[in-house]
Tab-separated table of N, CA and C in Angstrom:
chain	number	residue	atom	x	y	z
A	1	GLN	N	-11.509	8.216	15.359
A	1	GLN	CA	-11.411	6.932	14.496
A	1	GLN	C	-10.698	7.251	13.365
A	2	VAL	N	-9.620	6.603	12.844
A	2	VAL	CA	-9.042	6.892	11.682
A	2	VAL	C	-9.943	6.377	10.522
A	3	GLN	N	-9.870	7.266	9.534
A	3	GLN	CA	-10.536	6.844	8.458
A	3	GLN	C	-9.597	6.587	7.189
A	4	LEU	N	-9.939	5.526	6.336
A	4	LEU	CA	-9.110	5.386	5.129
A	4	LEU	C	-9.932	6.006	3.757
A	5	VAL	N	-9.298	6.518	3.055
A	5	VAL	CA	-10.178	7.272	1.966
A	5	VAL	C	-9.202	6.997	0.459
A	6	GLU	N	-9.897	6.021	-0.297
A	6	GLU	CA	-9.330	5.794	-1.494
A	6	GLU	C	-9.742	6.459	-2.602
A	7	SER	N	-8.705	6.579	-3.688
A	7	SER	CA	-9.136	7.532	-4.947
A	7	SER	C	-8.286	6.952	-5.774
A	8	GLY	N	-8.970	7.421	-7.183
A	8	GLY	CA	-7.927	7.037	-8.147
A	8	GLY	C	-8.712	5.943	-9.326
A	9	GLY	N	-9.626	5.173	-8.913
A	9	GLY	CA	-10.347	4.328	-9.650
A	9	GLY	C	-10.823	5.090	-10.757
A	10	GLY	N	-11.389	4.035	-11.879
A	10	GLY	CA	-11.896	4.610	-13.042
A	10	GLY	C	-12.128	3.368	-14.208
A	11	LEU	N	-12.579	3.921	-15.219
A	11	LEU	CA	-12.683	3.184	-16.583
A	11	LEU	C	-11.203	3.198	-17.242
A	12	VAL	N	-10.720	2.033	-17.531
A	12	VAL	CA	-9.358	2.043	-18.536
A	12	VAL	C	-9.489	0.828	-19.252
A	13	GLN	N	-8.760	1.180	-20.408
A	13	GLN	CA	-8.598	-0.236	-21.374
A	13	GLN	C	-7.730	-0.947	-20.959
A	14	THR	N	-7.937	-2.431	-21.499
A	14	THR	CA	-6.968	-3.256	-21.462
A	14	THR	C	-5.650	-2.891	-21.552
A	15	GLY	N	-4.659	-3.066	-20.859
A	15	GLY	CA	-3.193	-2.608	-21.007
A	15	GLY	C	-2.764	-1.473	-20.441
A	16	ALA	N	-3.840	-0.844	-20.024
A	16	ALA	CA	-3.388	0.689	-19.356
A	16	ALA	C	-2.709	0.435	-18.095
A	17	SER	N	-2.588	1.632	-17.260
A	17	SER	CA	-2.077	1.995	-16.061
A	17	SER	C	-2.923	2.739	-15.252
A	18	LEU	N	-2.861	2.423	-14.102
A	18	LEU	CA	-3.831	3.188	-13.390
A	18	LEU	C	-3.107	3.321	-11.647
A	19	ARG	N	-3.351	4.316	-11.076
A	19	ARG	CA	-2.735	4.217	-9.773
A	19	ARG	C	-3.836	4.717	-8.781
A	20	LEU	N	-3.923	3.674	-7.575
A	20	LEU	CA	-4.808	4.081	-6.412
A	20	LEU	C	-4.008	4.717	-5.356
A	21	SER	N	-4.912	5.318	-4.597
A	21	SER	CA	-4.413	5.952	-3.469
A	21	SER	C	-5.201	5.682	-2.302
A	22	CYS	N	-4.670	5.664	-1.199
A	22	CYS	CA	-5.344	5.396	0.178
A	22	CYS	C	-4.679	6.294	1.224
A	23	ALA	N	-5.551	7.311	1.707
A	23	ALA	CA	-4.813	8.327	2.523
A	23	ALA	C	-5.599	8.124	3.999
A	24	ALA	N	-4.902	8.089	4.816
A	24	ALA	CA	-5.302	7.874	6.311
A	24	ALA	C	-5.619	9.181	6.879
A	25	SER	N	-6.904	9.274	7.555
A	25	SER	CA	-7.287	10.604	7.891
A	25	SER	C	-6.349	11.498	9.007
A	26	THR	N	-5.633	10.542	9.514
A	26	THR	CA	-5.024	11.117	10.699
A	26	THR	C	-3.232	10.918	10.719
A	27	ARG	N	-2.427	11.806	10.920
A	27	ARG	CA	-0.933	11.529	10.894
A	27	ARG	C	-0.662	10.673	12.077
A	28	ALA	N	-1.413	10.817	13.214
A	28	ALA	CA	-1.345	9.707	14.409
A	28	ALA	C	-1.580	8.491	14.180
A	29	PHE	N	-2.165	7.992	13.028
A	29	PHE	CA	-2.366	6.892	12.956
A	29	PHE	C	-0.999	5.768	12.761
A	30	SER	N	-1.017	4.611	13.394
A	30	SER	CA	0.036	3.716	13.372
A	30	SER	C	-0.465	2.468	12.906
A	31	ALA	N	0.179	1.998	11.907
A	31	ALA	CA	-0.253	0.730	11.317
A	31	ALA	C	0.722	-0.439	11.509
A	32	VAL	N	0.408	-1.751	11.455
A	32	VAL	CA	1.310	-2.831	11.321
A	32	VAL	C	1.502	-3.155	9.982
A	33	ALA	N	0.452	-3.009	9.314
A	33	ALA	CA	0.426	-3.355	7.725
A	33	ALA	C	-0.863	-2.575	7.049
A	34	MET	N	-0.448	-2.421	5.902
A	34	MET	CA	-1.400	-1.684	5.057
A	34	MET	C	-1.706	-3.023	3.839
A	35	ALA	N	-2.779	-2.666	3.455
A	35	ALA	CA	-3.046	-3.704	2.261
A	35	ALA	C	-4.229	-3.212	1.161
A	36	TRP	N	-4.154	-3.895	0.128
A	36	TRP	CA	-5.360	-3.714	-1.000
A	36	TRP	C	-5.842	-5.057	-1.250
A	37	PHE	N	-7.263	-5.023	-1.099
A	37	PHE	CA	-8.056	-6.082	-1.262
A	37	PHE	C	-9.041	-5.738	-2.866
A	38	ARG	N	-9.608	-6.603	-3.334
A	38	ARG	CA	-10.466	-6.263	-4.533
A	38	ARG	C	-11.696	-7.389	-4.346
A	39	GLN	N	-12.908	-6.841	-4.886
A	39	GLN	CA	-13.789	-7.788	-5.063
A	39	GLN	C	-14.520	-7.511	-6.369
A	40	ALA	N	-14.628	-8.625	-7.129
A	40	ALA	CA	-15.341	-8.494	-8.268
A	40	ALA	C	-16.754	-8.851	-8.264
A	41	PRO	N	-17.605	-8.385	-9.210
A	41	PRO	CA	-19.127	-8.760	-9.266
A	41	PRO	C	-19.317	-10.288	-8.879
A	42	GLY	N	-20.022	-10.709	-8.136
A	42	GLY	CA	-20.405	-12.063	-7.697
A	42	GLY	C	-19.383	-13.009	-7.169
A	43	LYS	N	-18.235	-12.180	-6.825
A	43	LYS	CA	-16.991	-13.095	-6.235
A	43	LYS	C	-16.819	-12.352	-4.749
A	44	GLU	N	-16.131	-13.420	-3.954
A	44	GLU	CA	-15.566	-12.842	-2.706
A	44	GLU	C	-14.304	-12.087	-2.766
A	45	ARG	N	-14.185	-11.353	-1.705
A	45	ARG	CA	-13.159	-10.317	-1.784
A	45	ARG	C	-11.832	-11.110	-1.754
A	46	GLU	N	-10.955	-10.582	-2.267
A	46	GLU	CA	-9.439	-11.182	-2.480
A	46	GLU	C	-8.471	-10.290	-2.117
A	47	TYR	N	-7.320	-10.718	-1.632
A	47	TYR	CA	-6.250	-10.150	-1.319
A	47	TYR	C	-5.509	-9.940	-2.570
A	48	VAL	N	-4.828	-8.483	-2.629
A	48	VAL	CA	-4.175	-8.071	-3.754
A	48	VAL	C	-2.803	-7.937	-3.446
A	49	ALA	N	-2.446	-7.134	-2.380
A	49	ALA	CA	-1.034	-6.644	-2.212
A	49	ALA	C	-1.115	-5.976	-0.614
A	50	SER	N	-0.070	-6.071	0.209
A	50	SER	CA	0.206	-5.615	1.447
A	50	SER	C	1.590	-5.173	1.677
A	51	MET	N	1.741	-4.328	2.603
A	51	MET	CA	3.097	-3.693	2.936
A	51	MET	C	3.254	-3.881	4.359
A	52	ARG	N	4.290	-4.417	4.928
A	52	ARG	CA	4.565	-4.368	6.413
A	52	ARG	C	5.022	-2.780	6.788
A	53	TRP	N	4.289	-2.009	7.605
A	53	TRP	CA	4.723	-0.636	7.781
A	53	TRP	C	6.073	-0.137	8.289
A	54	SER	N	6.482	-1.065	9.145
A	54	SER	CA	7.731	-0.827	9.869
A	54	SER	C	8.969	-1.176	8.940
A	55	THR	N	8.861	-2.127	8.110
A	55	THR	CA	10.007	-2.194	7.344
A	55	THR	C	9.782	-1.998	5.584
A	56	GLY	N	8.536	-1.852	5.496
A	56	GLY	CA	8.530	-1.648	3.853
A	56	GLY	C	8.371	-2.717	3.183
A	57	ASP	N	8.427	-4.067	3.699
A	57	ASP	CA	8.421	-5.097	2.845
A	57	ASP	C	7.020	-5.247	2.217
A	58	THR	N	7.207	-5.918	1.049
A	58	THR	CA	5.972	-5.876	0.202
A	58	THR	C	5.505	-7.384	-0.183
A	59	TYR	N	4.324	-7.621	-0.456
A	59	TYR	CA	3.693	-8.801	-0.587
A	59	TYR	C	2.726	-8.710	-1.463
A	60	TYR	N	2.640	-9.630	-2.540
A	60	TYR	CA	1.612	-9.769	-3.735
A	60	TYR	C	1.015	-11.101	-3.743
A	61	ALA	N	-0.470	-10.896	-4.412
A	61	ALA	CA	-1.023	-12.146	-4.735
A	61	ALA	C	-0.379	-12.510	-6.048
A	62	ASP	N	-0.343	-14.014	-6.506
A	62	ASP	CA	0.197	-14.199	-7.658
A	62	ASP	C	-0.296	-13.744	-8.867
A	63	SER	N	-1.741	-13.434	-8.828
A	63	SER	CA	-2.586	-12.957	-9.938
A	63	SER	C	-1.974	-11.670	-10.346
A	64	VAL	N	-1.295	-10.997	-9.536
A	64	VAL	CA	-0.867	-9.410	-9.854
A	64	VAL	C	0.687	-9.249	-9.676
A	65	LYS	N	1.337	-10.238	-9.065
A	65	LYS	CA	2.850	-10.085	-9.165
A	65	LYS	C	3.383	-9.997	-10.522
A	66	GLY	N	4.385	-8.749	-10.476
A	66	GLY	CA	4.949	-8.225	-11.810
A	66	GLY	C	4.228	-7.240	-12.374
A	67	ARG	N	2.695	-7.158	-12.119
A	67	ARG	CA	2.070	-5.928	-12.919
A	67	ARG	C	1.644	-4.860	-11.913
A	68	PHE	N	1.526	-5.042	-10.750
A	68	PHE	CA	1.112	-4.157	-9.502
A	68	PHE	C	2.118	-3.863	-8.554
A	69	THR	N	2.375	-2.792	-8.176
A	69	THR	CA	3.394	-2.418	-7.038
A	69	THR	C	2.708	-1.330	-5.965
A	70	ILE	N	2.712	-1.954	-4.450
A	70	ILE	CA	2.217	-1.226	-3.378
A	70	ILE	C	3.443	-0.451	-2.977
A	71	SER	N	3.174	0.769	-2.672
A	71	SER	CA	4.393	1.636	-2.269
A	71	SER	C	3.365	2.826	-1.278
A	72	ARG	N	4.443	3.612	-0.667
A	72	ARG	CA	3.805	4.453	0.400
A	72	ARG	C	4.442	5.997	0.447
A	73	ASP	N	3.787	7.026	0.704
A	73	ASP	CA	4.348	8.105	1.327
A	73	ASP	C	4.259	8.324	2.377
A	74	LEU	N	5.218	8.222	3.491
A	74	LEU	CA	5.157	8.486	4.733
A	74	LEU	C	5.045	9.908	5.263
A	75	ARG	N	5.246	10.710	4.299
A	75	ARG	CA	4.765	12.110	4.785
A	75	ARG	C	3.545	12.499	4.589
A	76	LYS	N	2.752	11.759	3.745
A	76	LYS	CA	1.252	12.055	3.482
A	76	LYS	C	0.599	11.005	4.151
A	77	ASN	N	1.393	9.889	4.880
A	77	ASN	CA	0.207	8.966	5.432
A	77	ASN	C	-0.666	7.979	4.428
A	78	THR	N	0.078	7.981	3.224
A	78	THR	CA	-0.694	7.479	1.998
A	78	THR	C	0.052	6.099	1.542
A	79	VAL	N	-0.946	5.111	1.257
A	79	VAL	CA	-0.357	3.954	0.345
A	79	VAL	C	-0.914	4.137	-0.985
A	80	TYR	N	-0.104	3.567	-1.894
A	80	TYR	CA	-0.556	3.530	-3.426
A	80	TYR	C	-0.607	1.964	-3.883
A	81	LEU	N	-1.405	1.787	-4.921
A	81	LEU	CA	-1.337	0.644	-5.782
A	81	LEU	C	-1.288	1.161	-7.347
A	82	GLN	N	0.151	0.778	-7.826
A	82	GLN	CA	0.357	1.187	-9.047
A	82	GLN	C	-0.080	-0.168	-9.884
A	83	MET	N	-1.123	-0.037	-10.812
A	83	MET	CA	-1.507	-1.169	-11.733
A	83	MET	C	-0.994	-0.909	-12.854
A	84	ASN	N	-0.399	-1.932	-13.740
A	84	ASN	CA	-0.036	-1.728	-14.944
A	84	ASN	C	-0.557	-2.884	-15.569
A	85	SER	N	-0.525	-2.776	-17.052
A	85	SER	CA	-1.142	-4.006	-17.785
A	85	SER	C	-2.023	-4.596	-17.265
A	86	VAL	N	-3.004	-3.644	-17.064
A	86	VAL	CA	-4.395	-4.251	-16.386
A	86	VAL	C	-5.205	-5.129	-17.259
A	87	GLN	N	-6.118	-6.045	-16.936
A	87	GLN	CA	-6.705	-7.155	-17.641
A	87	GLN	C	-8.257	-6.970	-17.309
A	88	SER	N	-9.176	-7.491	-18.085
A	88	SER	CA	-10.452	-7.403	-17.620
A	88	SER	C	-10.688	-8.192	-16.319
A	89	VAL	N	-9.890	-9.163	-15.968
A	89	VAL	CA	-10.094	-9.650	-14.553
A	89	VAL	C	-9.679	-9.023	-13.365
A	90	ASP	N	-9.093	-7.572	-13.782
A	90	ASP	CA	-8.790	-6.699	-12.830
A	90	ASP	C	-9.860	-5.929	-12.224
A	91	THR	N	-10.944	-6.156	-13.055
A	91	THR	CA	-12.296	-5.190	-12.841
A	91	THR	C	-12.667	-5.461	-11.404
A	92	ALA	N	-12.821	-4.536	-10.504
A	92	ALA	CA	-13.360	-4.921	-9.267
A	92	ALA	C	-13.459	-3.690	-8.487
A	93	VAL	N	-14.115	-3.552	-7.327
A	93	VAL	CA	-13.989	-2.567	-6.333
A	93	VAL	C	-12.710	-2.933	-5.511
A	94	TYR	N	-11.793	-1.827	-5.446
A	94	TYR	CA	-10.542	-2.069	-4.710
A	94	TYR	C	-10.631	-1.427	-3.257
A	95	TYR	N	-10.336	-2.073	-2.278
A	95	TYR	CA	-10.297	-1.557	-0.840
A	95	TYR	C	-9.116	-1.381	-0.342
A	96	CYS	N	-8.862	-0.450	0.612
A	96	CYS	CA	-7.454	-0.169	1.226
A	96	CYS	C	-8.071	-0.772	2.620
A	97	ALA	N	-7.152	-1.231	3.390
A	97	ALA	CA	-7.233	-1.884	4.809
A	97	ALA	C	-5.942	-1.640	5.584
A	98	ALA	N	-6.136	-1.700	6.971
A	98	ALA	CA	-4.954	-1.146	7.752
A	98	ALA	C	-5.210	-2.363	8.941
A	99	GLN	N	-4.142	-2.860	9.356
A	99	GLN	CA	-4.125	-3.524	10.491
A	99	GLN	C	-3.337	-2.919	11.539
A	100	ARG	N	-4.035	-2.272	12.626
A	100	ARG	CA	-3.468	-1.373	13.672
A	100	ARG	C	-2.579	-2.068	14.445
A	101	VAL	N	-1.782	-1.410	15.146
A	101	VAL	CA	-0.729	-1.873	15.966
A	101	VAL	C	-1.585	-2.402	17.261
A	102	GLY	N	-1.246	-3.547	17.509
A	102	GLY	CA	-1.980	-4.357	18.455
A	102	GLY	C	-2.911	-5.097	18.198
A	103	GLY	N	-3.242	-4.960	16.652
A	103	GLY	CA	-4.479	-5.890	15.965
A	103	GLY	C	-3.755	-7.157	15.557
A	104	THR	N	-4.641	-7.907	15.065
A	104	THR	CA	-4.344	-9.308	14.488
A	104	THR	C	-4.861	-9.551	13.084
A	105	THR	N	-5.724	-8.557	12.642
A	105	THR	CA	-6.251	-8.617	11.546
A	105	THR	C	-6.615	-7.244	10.962
A	106	TYR	N	-6.903	-7.176	9.634
A	106	TYR	CA	-7.095	-5.891	9.085
A	106	TYR	C	-8.367	-5.423	9.560
A	107	ASP	N	-8.646	-4.283	10.275
A	107	ASP	CA	-9.619	-3.979	11.072
A	107	ASP	C	-10.286	-2.591	10.744
A	108	ILE	N	-9.667	-1.959	9.680
A	108	ILE	CA	-10.141	-0.513	9.292
A	108	ILE	C	-9.948	-0.646	7.738
A	109	TRP	N	-11.013	-0.219	7.157
A	109	TRP	CA	-11.329	-0.343	5.871
A	109	TRP	C	-11.703	0.717	5.042
A	110	GLY	N	-11.510	1.496	3.975
A	110	GLY	CA	-11.931	2.275	3.275
A	110	GLY	C	-13.143	1.925	2.610
A	111	GLN	N	-13.786	2.937	1.769
A	111	GLN	CA	-15.161	2.865	1.176
A	111	GLN	C	-15.075	2.032	-0.149
A	112	GLY	N	-13.808	1.906	-0.753
A	112	GLY	CA	-13.598	1.215	-1.849
A	112	GLY	C	-13.769	2.275	-3.077
A	113	THR	N	-12.891	1.914	-4.218
A	113	THR	CA	-12.850	2.821	-5.502
A	113	THR	C	-13.167	1.696	-6.762
A	114	GLN	N	-13.944	1.797	-7.448
A	114	GLN	CA	-14.286	1.056	-8.468
A	114	GLN	C	-13.247	1.162	-9.585
A	115	VAL	N	-12.735	-0.043	-10.210
A	115	VAL	CA	-11.829	-0.261	-11.378
A	115	VAL	C	-12.660	-0.993	-12.352
A	116	THR	N	-12.817	-0.461	-13.359
A	116	THR	CA	-13.529	-1.198	-14.627
A	116	THR	C	-12.347	-1.055	-15.617
A	117	VAL	N	-12.147	-2.506	-16.151
A	117	VAL	CA	-11.233	-2.303	-17.363
A	117	VAL	C	-12.040	-2.870	-18.634
A	118	SER	N	-11.905	-2.186	-19.550
A	118	SER	CA	-12.722	-2.715	-20.666
A	118	SER	C	-11.947	-3.179	-21.985
A	119	SER	N	-12.330	-4.137	-22.639
A	119	SER	CA	-11.518	-4.582	-23.631
A	119	SER	C	-11.678	-4.234	-24.965
């Protein structure tokens, strides 16, 4: 069973940048899409960004468009989330997720990494 391992979270100040990483535990892993979600305290988990694995096409939530960038390193089987100009509303636990080939939803999730933005 493939595992997704996130890293890169931490405490940053408003306006700073941060890069999250999500590594798949096996190179044999094949995904239809990879995505980042987040969950702030007391709120439901929300979609942040995604990438279609075959084409590299990217998609973003309106709240992060122009500030966050999802990218990948195929050699490392890793997806990244570059977060620029972070704001206090970006404080959340960030989760990496994968939609496997043949699947219809994101069914593999990482353990999450905490991002806290201080003003």
